[in-house]
Amino acid sequence: MQMTKSAKIGLLFALLAFTFLPVLAGGQWIKIFISTGCFILAASGVAFMYARLGMVSLGQVALMGIGGWVMLRMNHAFDLPFEINLAVAGAVTLVFGWLLAMPALKMRGLYLALITLMAAGGLEVIFSTYRFPNGGEGFWGVMPSVAAPFRRPLVATDDADYLRYIIFAIVVGFLIIELHMRAAPGRAWAMIRRSEAAAYASGVNVVYYKAWAFGLAGFLAGTSGGLLAGGLGLLDPATFRASESIMLFALMVVGGSRGWLGVVIAGVLYRVVPALFNDWTIDADIALVIFGAALLHAIITAPNGLSGQLIDLFGKVGKRT
């Protein structure tokens, strides 16, 4: 399989981040970059659904919460390796992605967005009511005292190595999406986006491939939620509010949905920009104003997002030189 120029640049970017970011970042910033990486991986799922199928899913952060819940419960209940717990978290969330797809398979646009948003709202209530496992007994695994320790991968016990682990996971997630794009699912999704009627007429199983897309997005969300649980050791229900799914989708539109760069921009805007404002003792809510202006800019002048504008800019500079 021939690698595109964009993929080569992405791998170089990932290699540089893998090598230097854990060294340059210190203290709390490593935690922030760990969180950023997890949301980049989650955003990749909602981005490919929007770019390849034209489907707006507003439940991705809530699905992250499911993956994080399963990861914490597995960690505290069983003495299993981190990777097995992470695979279970991704698989369970994949199933939830399929369940979320069932009432939405015949819908597009506003109605699909509303259904996924309502599901995210329901999960928000569950997370707020029952909270996340912290080593307690019973199904919910919640205890009022200090949380039990979380077991990280043997190769990534400290924060710096765990950040490298996250970067590797992002590359694998992007590779999974790219492999889908170049195989039968990618061709089917492209035809469905162009015309569902034409896809039916061509023998494409539209329901099957839509469910496949929801399952893949759910798997990526669950994996990112599990990785976030490993990075923080304990999760807060406020992280998985329905409004956060809307915010992540909006920033994905700002960054651009058709490549790895747009998803990275979305994750950085979502996590790093508010953290910078806090670090500068500026009210982080100002970031919402900036995000709103950026979204307006993207809708009016940048259909491919900021990443598309950056690629066009570098392309023009390259031609001049």
mmCIF file of C-alpha atoms in Angstrom:
data_model
loop_
_atom_site.group_PDB
_atom_site.id
_atom_site.type_symbol
_atom_site.label_atom_id
_atom_site.label_comp_id
_atom_site.label_asym_id
_atom_site.label_seq_id
_atom_site.Cartn_x
_atom_site.Cartn_y
_atom_site.Cartn_z
ATOM 1 C CA MET A 1 0.000 0.000 0.000
ATOM 2 C CA GLN A 2 1.552 3.252 -1.175
ATOM 3 C CA MET A 3 1.751 5.962 1.469
ATOM 4 C CA THR A 4 0.434 9.412 0.585
ATOM 5 C CA LYS A 5 2.419 12.588 1.136
ATOM 6 C CA SER A 6 0.010 13.628 3.894
ATOM 7 C CA ALA A 7 0.503 10.286 5.650
ATOM 8 C CA LYS A 8 4.284 10.640 5.471
ATOM 9 C CA ILE A 9 4.109 14.121 6.992
ATOM 10 C CA GLY A 10 1.736 12.811 9.669
ATOM 11 C CA LEU A 11 4.115 10.010 10.614
ATOM 12 C CA LEU A 12 7.013 12.474 10.787
ATOM 13 C CA PHE A 13 4.921 14.761 12.993
ATOM 14 C CA ALA A 14 4.019 11.822 15.244
ATOM 15 C CA LEU A 15 7.669 10.758 15.460
ATOM 16 C CA LEU A 16 8.738 14.257 16.499
ATOM 17 C CA ALA A 17 5.949 14.435 19.081
ATOM 18 C CA PHE A 18 6.839 10.946 20.359
ATOM 19 C CA THR A 19 10.498 11.915 20.758
ATOM 20 C CA PHE A 20 10.407 15.483 22.028
ATOM 21 C CA LEU A 21 6.980 16.300 23.504
ATOM 22 C CA PRO A 22 7.373 14.212 26.698
ATOM 23 C CA VAL A 23 10.818 15.756 27.214
ATOM 24 C CA LEU A 24 9.781 19.358 26.662
ATOM 25 C CA ALA A 25 6.504 19.165 28.582
ATOM 26 C CA GLY A 26 6.721 19.109 32.340
ATOM 27 C CA GLY A 27 4.509 18.658 35.349
ATOM 28 C CA GLN A 28 0.847 19.310 34.723
ATOM 29 C CA TRP A 29 1.373 19.893 31.008
ATOM 30 C CA ILE A 30 2.141 16.222 30.432
ATOM 31 C CA LYS A 31 -1.302 15.411 31.895
ATOM 32 C CA ILE A 32 -2.856 18.016 29.606
ATOM 33 C CA PHE A 33 -1.152 16.530 26.542
ATOM 34 C CA ILE A 34 -2.247 13.032 27.597
ATOM 35 C CA SER A 35 -5.834 14.277 27.757
ATOM 36 C CA THR A 36 -5.377 16.097 24.431
ATOM 37 C CA GLY A 37 -4.164 12.921 22.762
ATOM 38 C CA CYS A 38 -7.165 10.963 24.010
ATOM 39 C CA PHE A 39 -9.592 13.528 22.604
ATOM 40 C CA ILE A 40 -7.693 13.589 19.298
ATOM 41 C CA LEU A 41 -8.303 9.855 18.983
ATOM 42 C CA ALA A 42 -11.979 10.282 19.859
ATOM 43 C CA ALA A 43 -12.374 13.158 17.408
ATOM 44 C CA SER A 44 -10.960 11.002 14.617
ATOM 45 C CA GLY A 45 -14.045 8.779 14.862
ATOM 46 C CA VAL A 46 -16.595 11.567 14.572
ATOM 47 C CA ALA A 47 -14.484 13.220 11.834
ATOM 48 C CA PHE A 48 -14.433 10.235 9.500
ATOM 49 C CA MET A 49 -18.199 9.705 9.943
ATOM 50 C CA TYR A 50 -18.826 13.320 8.989
ATOM 51 C CA ALA A 51 -16.303 13.433 6.132
ATOM 52 C CA ARG A 52 -17.048 10.049 4.581
ATOM 53 C CA LEU A 53 -20.754 9.585 5.301
ATOM 54 C CA GLY A 54 -22.027 13.084 6.037
ATOM 55 C CA MET A 55 -23.372 11.824 9.383
ATOM 56 C CA VAL A 56 -23.358 14.117 12.415
ATOM 57 C CA SER A 57 -22.828 12.192 15.652
ATOM 58 C CA LEU A 58 -23.039 14.206 18.863
ATOM 59 C CA GLY A 59 -22.453 11.368 21.291
ATOM 60 C CA GLN A 60 -18.722 10.713 20.902
ATOM 61 C CA VAL A 61 -17.624 12.125 24.262
ATOM 62 C CA ALA A 62 -20.402 10.194 26.008
ATOM 63 C CA LEU A 63 -19.124 7.005 24.368
ATOM 64 C CA MET A 64 -15.687 7.917 25.708
ATOM 65 C CA GLY A 65 -17.292 7.874 29.138
ATOM 66 C CA ILE A 66 -18.508 4.324 28.586
ATOM 67 C CA GLY A 67 -15.023 3.219 27.571
ATOM 68 C CA GLY A 68 -13.545 4.955 30.602
ATOM 69 C CA TRP A 69 -16.124 3.358 32.913
ATOM 70 C CA VAL A 70 -15.395 -0.134 31.586
ATOM 71 C CA MET A 71 -11.645 0.459 31.795
ATOM 72 C CA LEU A 72 -11.834 1.550 35.432
ATOM 73 C CA ARG A 73 -14.144 -1.332 36.361
ATOM 74 C CA MET A 74 -11.896 -3.900 34.690
ATOM 75 C CA ASN A 75 -8.801 -2.420 36.330
ATOM 76 C CA HIS A 76 -10.234 -2.561 39.846
ATOM 77 C CA ALA A 77 -12.091 -5.864 39.485
ATOM 78 C CA PHE A 78 -9.607 -8.082 37.651
ATOM 79 C CA ASP A 79 -5.866 -8.556 37.660
ATOM 80 C CA LEU A 80 -5.543 -8.368 33.869
ATOM 81 C CA PRO A 81 -2.964 -6.596 31.697
ATOM 82 C CA PHE A 82 -3.719 -3.022 30.676
ATOM 83 C CA GLU A 83 -4.027 -3.930 26.972
ATOM 84 C CA ILE A 84 -6.698 -6.568 27.631
ATOM 85 C CA ASN A 85 -8.723 -4.109 29.702
ATOM 86 C CA LEU A 86 -8.351 -1.535 26.930
ATOM 87 C CA ALA A 87 -9.491 -4.027 24.285
ATOM 88 C CA VAL A 88 -12.566 -4.892 26.371
ATOM 89 C CA ALA A 89 -13.362 -1.183 26.803
ATOM 90 C CA GLY A 90 -13.124 -0.655 23.050
ATOM 91 C CA ALA A 91 -15.218 -3.742 22.281
ATOM 92 C CA VAL A 92 -17.990 -2.820 24.742
ATOM 93 C CA THR A 93 -18.164 0.700 23.363
ATOM 94 C CA LEU A 94 -18.226 -0.678 19.819
ATOM 95 C CA VAL A 95 -21.389 -2.568 20.789
ATOM 96 C CA PHE A 96 -22.840 0.611 22.280
ATOM 97 C CA GLY A 97 -21.998 2.350 19.008
ATOM 98 C CA TRP A 98 -24.046 -0.288 17.184
ATOM 99 C CA LEU A 99 -26.941 0.132 19.628
ATOM 100 C CA LEU A 100 -26.810 3.882 19.098
ATOM 101 C CA ALA A 101 -26.880 3.281 15.354
ATOM 102 C CA MET A 102 -30.072 1.196 15.399
ATOM 103 C CA PRO A 103 -32.608 4.045 15.650
ATOM 104 C CA ALA A 104 -30.446 6.304 13.508
ATOM 105 C CA LEU A 105 -29.702 4.111 10.485
ATOM 106 C CA LYS A 106 -32.605 5.487 8.462
ATOM 107 C CA MET A 107 -31.884 9.098 9.398
ATOM 108 C CA ARG A 108 -29.484 11.836 8.417
ATOM 109 C CA GLY A 109 -28.775 15.455 9.236
ATOM 110 C CA LEU A 110 -30.675 17.092 12.061
ATOM 111 C CA TYR A 111 -32.616 13.991 13.148
ATOM 112 C CA LEU A 112 -29.487 11.865 13.480
ATOM 113 C CA ALA A 113 -27.768 14.647 15.426
ATOM 114 C CA LEU A 114 -30.740 14.925 17.799
ATOM 115 C CA ILE A 115 -30.879 11.169 18.448
ATOM 116 C CA THR A 116 -27.174 10.952 19.277
ATOM 117 C CA LEU A 117 -27.406 14.088 21.412
ATOM 118 C CA MET A 118 -30.336 12.640 23.392
ATOM 119 C CA ALA A 119 -28.327 9.456 23.966
ATOM 120 C CA ALA A 120 -25.407 11.564 25.195
ATOM 121 C CA GLY A 121 -27.759 13.396 27.564
ATOM 122 C CA GLY A 122 -29.017 10.101 28.987
ATOM 123 C CA LEU A 123 -25.472 8.857 29.556
ATOM 124 C CA GLU A 124 -24.605 12.161 31.220
ATOM 125 C CA VAL A 125 -27.369 11.565 33.776
ATOM 126 C CA ILE A 126 -26.129 8.006 34.428
ATOM 127 C CA PHE A 127 -22.521 9.138 34.906
ATOM 128 C CA SER A 128 -23.578 11.949 37.254
ATOM 129 C CA THR A 129 -25.840 9.674 39.303
ATOM 130 C CA TYR A 130 -23.681 6.568 39.681
ATOM 131 C CA ARG A 131 -20.213 8.094 39.017
ATOM 132 C CA PHE A 132 -17.145 6.188 37.882
ATOM 133 C CA PRO A 133 -15.612 3.106 39.547
ATOM 134 C CA ASN A 134 -12.785 3.816 41.974
ATOM 135 C CA GLY A 135 -12.217 0.408 43.521
ATOM 136 C CA GLY A 136 -15.442 -0.149 45.476
ATOM 137 C CA GLU A 137 -17.590 -3.282 45.662
ATOM 138 C CA GLY A 138 -20.638 -4.169 43.622
ATOM 139 C CA PHE A 139 -21.486 -3.522 39.980
ATOM 140 C CA TRP A 140 -20.805 0.228 40.088
ATOM 141 C CA GLY A 141 -17.558 -0.164 42.026
ATOM 142 C CA VAL A 142 -17.783 3.201 43.795
ATOM 143 C CA MET A 143 -16.496 3.827 47.322
ATOM 144 C CA PRO A 144 -16.525 7.098 49.265
ATOM 145 C CA SER A 145 -12.862 6.939 50.250
ATOM 146 C CA VAL A 146 -9.754 7.615 48.185
ATOM 147 C CA ALA A 147 -9.629 5.764 44.876
ATOM 148 C CA ALA A 148 -7.583 2.596 44.531
ATOM 149 C CA PRO A 149 -4.439 2.898 42.375
ATOM 150 C CA PHE A 150 -4.702 2.399 38.625
ATOM 151 C CA ARG A 151 -2.360 -0.044 36.874
ATOM 152 C CA ARG A 152 -0.762 1.365 33.749
ATOM 153 C CA PRO A 153 1.033 -0.594 31.006
ATOM 154 C CA LEU A 154 4.370 -2.038 32.054
ATOM 155 C CA VAL A 155 6.092 -0.031 29.311
ATOM 156 C CA ALA A 156 4.455 3.243 30.361
ATOM 157 C CA THR A 157 4.301 3.519 34.114
ATOM 158 C CA ASP A 158 5.301 7.189 34.330
ATOM 159 C CA ASP A 159 3.563 10.140 32.659
ATOM 160 C CA ALA A 160 6.225 10.769 30.006
ATOM 161 C CA ASP A 161 6.178 7.180 28.768
ATOM 162 C CA TYR A 162 2.395 7.093 28.964
ATOM 163 C CA LEU A 163 2.218 10.161 26.701
ATOM 164 C CA ARG A 164 4.348 8.269 24.188
ATOM 165 C CA TYR A 165 1.942 5.346 24.563
ATOM 166 C CA ILE A 166 -0.960 7.684 23.718
ATOM 167 C CA ILE A 167 0.835 9.035 20.627
ATOM 168 C CA PHE A 168 1.436 5.477 19.420
ATOM 169 C CA ALA A 169 -2.252 4.668 19.988
ATOM 170 C CA ILE A 170 -3.276 7.727 17.931
ATOM 171 C CA VAL A 171 -1.103 6.569 15.024
ATOM 172 C CA VAL A 172 -2.658 3.097 15.203
ATOM 173 C CA GLY A 173 -6.157 4.626 15.297
ATOM 174 C CA PHE A 174 -5.434 6.794 12.244
ATOM 175 C CA LEU A 175 -4.001 3.745 10.468
ATOM 176 C CA ILE A 176 -7.168 1.742 11.172
ATOM 177 C CA ILE A 177 -9.285 4.516 9.633
ATOM 178 C CA GLU A 178 -6.953 4.776 6.632
ATOM 179 C CA LEU A 179 -7.133 1.024 6.024
ATOM 180 C CA HIS A 180 -10.925 1.236 6.095
ATOM 181 C CA MET A 181 -10.863 4.113 3.616
ATOM 182 C CA ARG A 182 -8.813 2.061 1.138
ATOM 183 C CA ALA A 183 -10.889 -1.101 1.476
ATOM 184 C CA ALA A 184 -14.505 -2.046 0.730
ATOM 185 C CA PRO A 185 -16.015 -0.022 3.637
ATOM 186 C CA GLY A 186 -14.395 3.180 2.366
ATOM 187 C CA ARG A 187 -15.759 2.660 -1.143
ATOM 188 C CA ALA A 188 -19.198 1.876 0.230
ATOM 189 C CA TRP A 189 -19.186 4.937 2.507
ATOM 190 C CA ALA A 190 -18.176 7.175 -0.408
ATOM 191 C CA MET A 191 -21.092 5.888 -2.488
ATOM 192 C CA ILE A 192 -23.545 6.256 0.418
ATOM 193 C CA ARG A 193 -22.478 9.852 0.954
ATOM 194 C CA ARG A 194 -22.928 10.625 -2.734
ATOM 195 C CA SER A 195 -26.383 9.027 -2.969
ATOM 196 C CA GLU A 196 -28.025 6.384 -0.788
ATOM 197 C CA ALA A 197 -30.414 5.515 -3.630
ATOM 198 C CA ALA A 198 -27.498 4.924 -5.989
ATOM 199 C CA ALA A 199 -25.761 2.861 -3.315
ATOM 200 C CA TYR A 200 -28.851 0.661 -2.904
ATOM 201 C CA ALA A 201 -29.106 0.297 -6.683
ATOM 202 C CA SER A 202 -25.455 -0.761 -6.849
ATOM 203 C CA GLY A 203 -26.008 -3.496 -4.305
ATOM 204 C CA VAL A 204 -24.382 -1.741 -1.327
ATOM 205 C CA ASN A 205 -25.861 -2.801 2.014
ATOM 206 C CA VAL A 206 -26.403 0.736 3.335
ATOM 207 C CA VAL A 207 -27.649 -0.324 6.779
ATOM 208 C CA TYR A 208 -24.711 -2.687 7.269
ATOM 209 C CA TYR A 209 -22.057 -0.127 6.350
ATOM 210 C CA LYS A 210 -23.671 2.631 8.412
ATOM 211 C CA ALA A 211 -23.672 0.316 11.428
ATOM 212 C CA TRP A 212 -20.030 -0.512 10.647
ATOM 213 C CA ALA A 213 -19.172 3.201 10.751
ATOM 214 C CA PHE A 214 -20.959 3.692 14.075
ATOM 215 C CA GLY A 215 -19.183 0.660 15.495
ATOM 216 C CA LEU A 216 -15.757 1.883 14.382
ATOM 217 C CA ALA A 217 -16.409 5.359 15.806
ATOM 218 C CA GLY A 218 -17.595 3.743 19.036
ATOM 219 C CA PHE A 219 -14.470 1.594 19.233
ATOM 220 C CA LEU A 220 -12.223 4.641 18.814
ATOM 221 C CA ALA A 221 -14.228 6.537 21.440
ATOM 222 C CA GLY A 222 -14.095 3.649 23.899
ATOM 223 C CA THR A 223 -10.372 3.166 23.391
ATOM 224 C CA SER A 224 -9.726 6.868 23.931
ATOM 225 C CA GLY A 225 -11.882 6.823 27.072
ATOM 226 C CA GLY A 226 -9.930 3.864 28.393
ATOM 227 C CA LEU A 227 -6.648 5.618 27.679
ATOM 228 C CA LEU A 228 -7.945 8.736 29.429
ATOM 229 C CA ALA A 229 -8.808 6.639 32.480
ATOM 230 C CA GLY A 230 -5.267 5.263 32.466
ATOM 231 C CA GLY A 231 -3.797 8.731 32.215
ATOM 232 C CA LEU A 232 -5.816 10.302 35.008
ATOM 233 C CA GLY A 233 -6.525 7.285 37.220
ATOM 234 C CA LEU A 234 -10.024 8.571 37.993
ATOM 235 C CA LEU A 235 -12.690 10.174 35.814
ATOM 236 C CA ASP A 236 -15.065 13.055 36.540
ATOM 237 C CA PRO A 237 -18.652 12.891 35.189
ATOM 238 C CA ALA A 238 -18.374 16.574 34.208
ATOM 239 C CA THR A 239 -15.866 15.564 31.521
ATOM 240 C CA PHE A 240 -18.552 13.651 29.629
ATOM 241 C CA ARG A 241 -21.427 16.098 29.487
ATOM 242 C CA ALA A 242 -23.538 16.141 26.334
ATOM 243 C CA SER A 243 -22.392 19.698 25.670
ATOM 244 C CA GLU A 244 -18.793 18.429 25.403
ATOM 245 C CA SER A 245 -19.775 16.221 22.461
ATOM 246 C CA ILE A 246 -21.209 19.280 20.721
ATOM 247 C CA MET A 247 -18.020 21.220 21.440
ATOM 248 C CA LEU A 248 -15.782 18.434 20.119
ATOM 249 C CA PHE A 249 -17.816 18.174 16.917
ATOM 250 C CA ALA A 250 -17.753 21.951 16.407
ATOM 251 C CA LEU A 251 -13.969 22.054 16.853
ATOM 252 C CA MET A 252 -13.622 19.160 14.437
ATOM 253 C CA VAL A 253 -15.424 21.326 11.863
ATOM 254 C CA VAL A 254 -13.050 24.196 12.707
ATOM 255 C CA GLY A 255 -9.973 21.992 12.323
ATOM 256 C CA GLY A 256 -11.223 20.086 9.300
ATOM 257 C CA SER A 257 -12.589 16.563 9.019
ATOM 258 C CA ARG A 258 -10.733 15.205 5.981
ATOM 259 C CA GLY A 259 -7.305 14.460 7.412
ATOM 260 C CA TRP A 260 -5.181 13.862 10.451
ATOM 261 C CA LEU A 261 -4.149 17.525 10.754
ATOM 262 C CA GLY A 262 -7.712 18.768 11.257
ATOM 263 C CA VAL A 263 -8.330 16.229 14.022
ATOM 264 C CA VAL A 264 -5.091 17.217 15.760
ATOM 265 C CA ILE A 265 -6.091 20.892 15.553
ATOM 266 C CA ALA A 266 -9.482 20.033 17.065
ATOM 267 C CA GLY A 267 -7.894 18.211 20.009
ATOM 268 C CA VAL A 268 -5.389 20.999 20.647
ATOM 269 C CA LEU A 269 -8.111 23.653 20.576
ATOM 270 C CA TYR A 270 -10.296 21.556 22.865
ATOM 271 C CA ARG A 271 -7.725 20.929 25.589
ATOM 272 C CA VAL A 272 -4.576 23.003 25.174
ATOM 273 C CA VAL A 273 -6.085 26.447 24.509
ATOM 274 C CA PRO A 274 -8.218 26.533 27.709
ATOM 275 C CA ALA A 275 -5.224 25.225 29.677
ATOM 276 C CA LEU A 276 -3.066 28.024 28.297
ATOM 277 C CA PHE A 277 -5.634 30.606 29.390
ATOM 278 C CA ASN A 278 -5.702 29.120 32.876
ATOM 279 C CA ASP A 279 -1.906 29.149 32.945
ATOM 280 C CA TRP A 280 -1.961 32.839 31.999
ATOM 281 C CA THR A 281 -4.590 33.517 34.725
ATOM 282 C CA ILE A 282 -7.161 34.391 32.064
ATOM 283 C CA ASP A 283 -10.731 33.133 32.319
ATOM 284 C CA ALA A 284 -10.801 29.942 30.215
ATOM 285 C CA ASP A 285 -14.387 30.680 29.165
ATOM 286 C CA ILE A 286 -12.948 33.268 26.779
ATOM 287 C CA ALA A 287 -11.889 30.270 24.692
ATOM 288 C CA LEU A 288 -15.574 29.714 23.888
ATOM 289 C CA VAL A 289 -15.723 33.125 22.244
ATOM 290 C CA ILE A 290 -12.626 32.303 20.191
ATOM 291 C CA PHE A 291 -14.051 28.918 19.238
ATOM 292 C CA GLY A 292 -17.307 30.527 18.131
ATOM 293 C CA ALA A 293 -15.466 33.018 15.927
ATOM 294 C CA ALA A 294 -13.305 30.207 14.506
ATOM 295 C CA LEU A 295 -16.403 28.119 13.723
ATOM 296 C CA LEU A 296 -18.012 31.069 11.941
ATOM 297 C CA HIS A 297 -14.798 31.567 9.981
ATOM 298 C CA ALA A 298 -14.673 27.893 9.012
ATOM 299 C CA ILE A 299 -18.303 27.802 7.871
ATOM 300 C CA ILE A 300 -18.031 30.973 5.769
ATOM 301 C CA THR A 301 -14.532 30.824 4.302
ATOM 302 C CA ALA A 302 -12.955 27.429 5.039
ATOM 303 C CA PRO A 303 -15.115 24.427 4.054
ATOM 304 C CA ASN A 304 -12.124 22.159 4.714
ATOM 305 C CA GLY A 305 -11.341 23.814 8.057
ATOM 306 C CA LEU A 306 -8.136 25.404 9.255
ATOM 307 C CA SER A 307 -6.173 22.366 8.106
ATOM 308 C CA GLY A 308 -7.376 22.900 4.542
ATOM 309 C CA GLN A 309 -6.317 26.536 4.647
ATOM 310 C CA LEU A 310 -2.889 25.613 6.050
ATOM 311 C CA ILE A 311 -2.362 22.987 3.342
ATOM 312 C CA ASP A 312 -3.353 25.488 0.632
ATOM 313 C CA LEU A 313 -1.033 28.101 2.145
ATOM 314 C CA PHE A 314 1.967 25.776 2.238
ATOM 315 C CA GLY A 315 1.129 24.596 -1.267
ATOM 316 C CA LYS A 316 1.279 28.179 -2.579
ATOM 317 C CA VAL A 317 4.543 28.830 -0.721
ATOM 318 C CA GLY A 318 6.018 25.642 -2.159
ATOM 319 C CA LYS A 319 5.106 26.641 -5.700
ATOM 320 C CA ARG A 320 6.714 30.072 -5.259
ATOM 321 C CA THR A 321 9.949 28.557 -4.013
#
